[in-house]
Amino acid sequence: MKKITRTLLVGISALVALGTLSACSGGSSNQATSSSETPTTATTTAAPTAFPASGRYIADMTAPDGKTMTIGISVDGDQVAAYACNGTDDEAWFFGNQADGKIDIKSRFRDTLNAKFDGANVEGDLNMNGVAYQFTAAPVSGEAGMYTAELDGIRASWVVREDGSAIGVQFGTSSVGDITQAEIQQLNDAQFRAEVRNKRQLQQAQQITRLSNGKMSSKINGQDVTPTLVNGSFRLG
């Protein structure tokens, strides 16, 4: 009888020990699963990327009417000049400064340009005549960039791509009537577009070509002009 009792006690002790090991093993497994289900992640905010000392960038965008809207951007130090046009009846110049790789400037006709440098390209938003565009402008070199020329109060401007193709608009006069600057300031954006912005006389610019001497050439109203390359410090008078 004592032998049987001793055997039972040994068996019970073994079962208790086995149960204890199983419980410890199960706890470790649950902790690992919980950790894998809720991993700890660190969130970081990328610092703005500064522009190089000098750079030129170009992007083509498609307008709702199917026309191509093209923008050229030139940066020199903290100074920025940009020009956007559709090659027929719309254009805008933008002048201002960039800071920490970011651009936020407005044209004299209330168009807006907001962009940032990502280390290679300029990505941004352009609003022209109430139409919003998104773009990624790649860096360009050589003869590519923005060009402009003026003759007798008429200005023609172009964006020349790296493949030599170009798009440009000629700006003649603006028929805003007798509206004063004080009255213009009181106009909302829709009124301004109707009564000021879209009163400009715009037309397709003449073809721009590169001569054997390396200079650019075009015509304004039939007369030869020599367009100049626009850098970030360029400003209209």
Short mmCIF file of C-alpha atoms in Angstrom, two decimals:
data_model
loop_
_atom_site.label_atom_id
_atom_site.label_comp_id
_atom_site.label_asym_id
_atom_site.label_seq_id
_atom_site.Cartn_x
_atom_site.Cartn_y
_atom_site.Cartn_z
CA MET A 1 0.00 0.00 0.00
CA LYS A 2 2.85 2.36 0.85
CA LYS A 3 4.49 1.47 -2.45
CA ILE A 4 1.31 2.30 -4.38
CA THR A 5 0.90 5.60 -2.50
CA ARG A 6 4.52 6.55 -3.20
CA THR A 7 4.03 5.78 -6.90
CA LEU A 8 0.91 7.93 -7.07
CA LEU A 9 2.69 10.85 -5.40
CA VAL A 10 5.57 10.63 -7.87
CA GLY A 11 3.11 10.60 -10.78
CA ILE A 12 1.18 13.59 -9.44
CA SER A 13 4.42 15.52 -8.88
CA ALA A 14 5.46 14.84 -12.49
CA LEU A 15 2.11 16.06 -13.82
CA VAL A 16 2.33 19.25 -11.73
CA ALA A 17 5.86 19.90 -13.00
CA LEU A 18 4.79 19.31 -16.63
CA GLY A 19 1.84 21.66 -16.21
CA THR A 20 4.12 24.36 -14.81
CA LEU A 21 6.51 24.08 -17.79
CA SER A 22 3.60 24.25 -20.24
CA ALA A 23 2.26 27.40 -18.58
CA CYS A 24 5.67 29.14 -18.77
CA SER A 25 6.08 28.19 -22.42
CA GLY A 26 2.61 29.50 -23.31
CA GLY A 27 3.33 32.89 -21.68
CA SER A 28 6.50 33.43 -23.74
CA SER A 29 4.64 32.64 -26.98
CA ASN A 30 1.82 35.12 -26.23
CA GLN A 31 4.32 37.91 -25.48
CA ALA A 32 6.14 37.37 -28.79
CA THR A 33 2.85 37.42 -30.75
CA SER A 34 1.75 40.59 -28.99
CA SER A 35 5.06 42.24 -29.80
CA SER A 36 4.82 41.28 -33.46
CA GLU A 37 1.23 42.55 -33.70
CA THR A 38 2.07 45.95 -32.25
CA PRO A 39 5.60 46.78 -33.43
CA THR A 40 7.23 49.93 -32.19
CA THR A 41 7.98 52.35 -35.04
CA ALA A 42 9.81 55.66 -35.01
CA THR A 43 8.40 58.54 -37.06
CA THR A 44 10.76 61.11 -38.57
CA THR A 45 10.16 64.29 -40.55
CA ALA A 46 12.49 64.86 -43.48
CA ALA A 47 14.28 68.19 -43.38
CA PRO A 48 13.74 70.54 -46.35
CA THR A 49 16.29 70.09 -49.13
CA ALA A 50 18.17 73.24 -50.08
CA PHE A 51 18.43 74.27 -53.72
CA PRO A 52 21.84 74.19 -55.37
CA ALA A 53 23.49 77.58 -55.85
CA SER A 54 22.03 77.83 -59.35
CA GLY A 55 19.58 75.72 -61.31
CA ARG A 56 16.98 75.65 -64.10
CA TYR A 57 13.92 73.37 -64.20
CA ILE A 58 11.15 72.71 -66.73
CA ALA A 59 7.84 70.82 -66.67
CA ASP A 60 4.98 70.30 -69.13
CA MET A 61 1.39 70.00 -67.90
CA THR A 62 -1.88 69.27 -69.69
CA ALA A 63 -4.69 71.79 -69.33
CA PRO A 64 -8.38 70.76 -69.23
CA ASP A 65 -8.78 72.06 -72.80
CA GLY A 66 -5.97 69.78 -73.98
CA LYS A 67 -3.39 72.53 -74.40
CA THR A 68 0.07 72.18 -72.93
CA MET A 69 0.93 74.48 -70.04
CA THR A 70 4.69 74.68 -69.56
CA ILE A 71 6.62 76.18 -66.66
CA GLY A 72 10.26 77.14 -66.44
CA ILE A 73 11.90 77.91 -63.09
CA SER A 74 15.30 79.50 -62.53
CA VAL A 75 16.95 79.70 -59.11
CA ASP A 76 20.09 81.65 -58.22
CA GLY A 77 20.86 81.78 -54.54
CA ASP A 78 17.63 82.76 -52.83
CA GLN A 79 16.24 84.51 -55.92
CA VAL A 80 13.62 82.87 -58.14
CA ALA A 81 12.15 83.72 -61.54
CA ALA A 82 9.53 81.51 -63.18
CA TYR A 83 7.48 81.71 -66.36
CA ALA A 84 4.43 79.67 -67.35
CA CYS A 85 2.56 79.77 -70.65
CA ASN A 86 0.39 77.67 -72.96
CA GLY A 87 1.90 78.94 -76.20
CA THR A 88 -1.24 80.73 -77.40
CA ASP A 89 -3.25 82.91 -75.04
CA ASP A 90 -2.07 82.61 -71.45
CA GLU A 91 1.12 83.41 -69.56
CA ALA A 92 2.41 84.57 -66.18
CA TRP A 93 5.74 85.65 -64.72
CA PHE A 94 6.61 84.90 -61.10
CA PHE A 95 9.35 86.68 -59.14
CA GLY A 96 10.39 86.21 -55.54
CA ASN A 97 12.65 84.32 -53.18
CA GLN A 98 13.03 80.74 -52.04
CA ALA A 99 13.84 79.68 -48.49
CA ASP A 100 14.94 76.24 -47.32
CA GLY A 101 14.12 74.76 -50.72
CA LYS A 102 10.55 76.11 -50.76
CA ILE A 103 8.91 78.53 -53.21
CA ASP A 104 5.68 80.43 -52.51
CA ILE A 105 5.16 83.36 -54.89
CA LYS A 106 2.36 85.09 -56.79
CA SER A 107 2.27 86.72 -60.21
CA ARG A 108 1.07 90.29 -60.75
CA PHE A 109 -2.09 88.74 -62.20
CA ARG A 110 -2.81 86.73 -59.01
CA ASP A 111 -1.59 83.37 -60.32
CA THR A 112 0.17 81.32 -57.65
CA LEU A 113 3.22 79.06 -57.57
CA ASN A 114 3.95 76.81 -54.59
CA ALA A 115 6.81 74.34 -54.90
CA LYS A 116 9.68 72.63 -53.13
CA PHE A 117 12.99 71.07 -54.12
CA ASP A 118 13.21 67.33 -53.37
CA GLY A 119 16.94 67.03 -53.94
CA ALA A 120 16.60 66.43 -57.69
CA ASN A 121 13.37 67.93 -59.06
CA VAL A 122 11.06 70.80 -58.22
CA GLU A 123 7.60 69.52 -57.27
CA GLY A 124 4.71 71.87 -56.89
CA ASP A 125 1.31 73.37 -57.59
CA LEU A 126 0.57 76.05 -60.15
CA ASN A 127 -2.70 77.97 -60.38
CA MET A 128 -3.22 79.82 -63.65
CA ASN A 129 -6.41 81.78 -64.33
CA GLY A 130 -8.26 79.73 -61.72
CA VAL A 131 -7.03 76.38 -63.11
CA ALA A 132 -4.90 74.21 -60.81
CA TYR A 133 -1.96 72.14 -62.05
CA GLN A 134 0.50 69.82 -60.35
CA PHE A 135 3.97 69.38 -61.78
CA THR A 136 7.40 67.85 -61.33
CA ALA A 137 10.03 70.00 -63.04
CA ALA A 138 13.25 68.22 -63.96
CA PRO A 139 16.61 70.01 -64.02
CA VAL A 140 17.82 71.19 -67.44
CA SER A 141 21.12 72.43 -68.80
CA GLY A 142 22.72 73.74 -71.98
CA GLU A 143 20.46 76.07 -73.96
CA ALA A 144 17.30 74.94 -72.15
CA GLY A 145 15.53 77.47 -69.98
CA MET A 146 13.42 80.63 -70.14
CA TYR A 147 14.08 83.38 -72.66
CA THR A 148 12.56 86.81 -73.19
CA ALA A 149 12.90 89.81 -75.52
CA GLU A 150 11.21 93.21 -75.78
CA LEU A 151 10.73 95.59 -78.69
CA ASP A 152 8.76 98.85 -78.64
CA GLY A 153 6.82 97.85 -75.54
CA ILE A 154 5.94 94.39 -76.87
CA ARG A 155 7.41 91.44 -74.96
CA ALA A 156 7.81 87.85 -76.13
CA SER A 157 8.83 85.05 -73.78
CA TRP A 158 9.61 81.37 -74.27
CA VAL A 159 10.43 78.16 -72.44
CA VAL A 160 13.01 76.18 -74.43
CA ARG A 161 13.22 72.48 -73.61
CA GLU A 162 16.37 70.35 -73.69
CA ASP A 163 15.33 68.77 -77.01
CA GLY A 164 15.26 72.24 -78.59
CA SER A 165 11.46 72.51 -78.83
CA ALA A 166 9.96 75.69 -77.42
CA ILE A 167 6.69 77.26 -76.37
CA GLY A 168 6.10 80.99 -76.06
CA VAL A 169 3.63 83.87 -75.85
CA GLN A 170 3.81 87.48 -77.00
CA PHE A 171 2.26 90.14 -74.76
CA GLY A 172 1.16 93.36 -76.41
CA THR A 173 -1.17 95.67 -74.53
CA SER A 174 -3.81 95.45 -71.85
CA SER A 175 -7.23 96.99 -72.38
CA VAL A 176 -8.40 97.43 -68.80
CA GLY A 177 -10.08 100.76 -69.51
CA ASP A 178 -10.15 103.49 -66.87
CA ILE A 179 -10.09 101.20 -63.84
CA THR A 180 -7.77 102.53 -61.12
CA GLN A 181 -5.29 100.63 -58.97
CA ALA A 182 -7.46 101.30 -55.92
CA GLU A 183 -10.46 99.76 -57.70
CA ILE A 184 -8.36 96.79 -58.81
CA GLN A 185 -7.42 96.07 -55.20
CA GLN A 186 -11.12 95.77 -54.32
CA LEU A 187 -11.84 93.11 -56.95
CA ASN A 188 -12.25 89.50 -55.89
CA ASP A 189 -10.31 86.89 -57.87
CA ALA A 190 -13.12 86.12 -60.32
CA GLN A 191 -13.73 89.82 -61.00
CA PHE A 192 -10.01 90.43 -61.38
CA ARG A 193 -9.66 87.65 -63.96
CA ALA A 194 -12.60 88.98 -65.96
CA GLU A 195 -11.82 92.70 -65.77
CA VAL A 196 -8.01 92.79 -65.65
CA ARG A 197 -6.16 89.54 -66.22
CA ASN A 198 -8.02 88.40 -69.31
CA LYS A 199 -8.04 91.85 -70.91
CA ARG A 200 -4.43 91.36 -71.97
CA GLN A 201 -3.65 91.04 -75.66
CA LEU A 202 -1.78 87.73 -75.93
CA GLN A 203 -0.79 85.68 -78.95
CA GLN A 204 1.60 82.91 -79.92
CA ALA A 205 5.22 84.07 -80.00
CA GLN A 206 7.30 83.65 -83.12
CA GLN A 207 9.64 80.66 -83.33
CA ILE A 208 12.86 80.93 -81.36
CA THR A 209 16.01 79.44 -82.90
CA ARG A 210 19.65 79.08 -81.97
CA LEU A 211 22.14 80.68 -84.37
CA SER A 212 25.56 79.31 -85.30
CA ASN A 213 27.16 81.87 -82.97
CA GLY A 214 25.27 80.35 -80.03
CA LYS A 215 22.83 83.23 -79.58
CA MET A 216 19.07 82.84 -79.70
CA SER A 217 17.05 84.62 -82.37
CA SER A 218 13.39 85.40 -82.99
CA LYS A 219 11.09 88.15 -84.26
CA ILE A 220 8.59 90.51 -82.70
CA ASN A 221 6.14 91.96 -85.20
CA GLY A 222 8.50 91.07 -88.05
CA GLN A 223 11.63 92.62 -86.54
CA ASP A 224 14.63 90.60 -85.38
CA VAL A 225 15.26 90.32 -81.64
CA THR A 226 17.85 88.49 -79.54
CA PRO A 227 16.14 86.77 -76.61
CA THR A 228 18.16 86.57 -73.41
CA LEU A 229 18.38 83.63 -71.02
CA VAL A 230 16.51 84.29 -67.77
CA ASN A 231 18.23 83.58 -64.46
CA GLY A 232 16.83 83.70 -60.94
CA SER A 233 17.69 87.37 -60.45
CA PHE A 234 15.84 88.53 -63.58
CA ARG A 235 13.01 90.99 -62.96
CA LEU A 236 10.68 92.85 -65.31
CA GLY A 237 10.88 96.64 -65.19
#
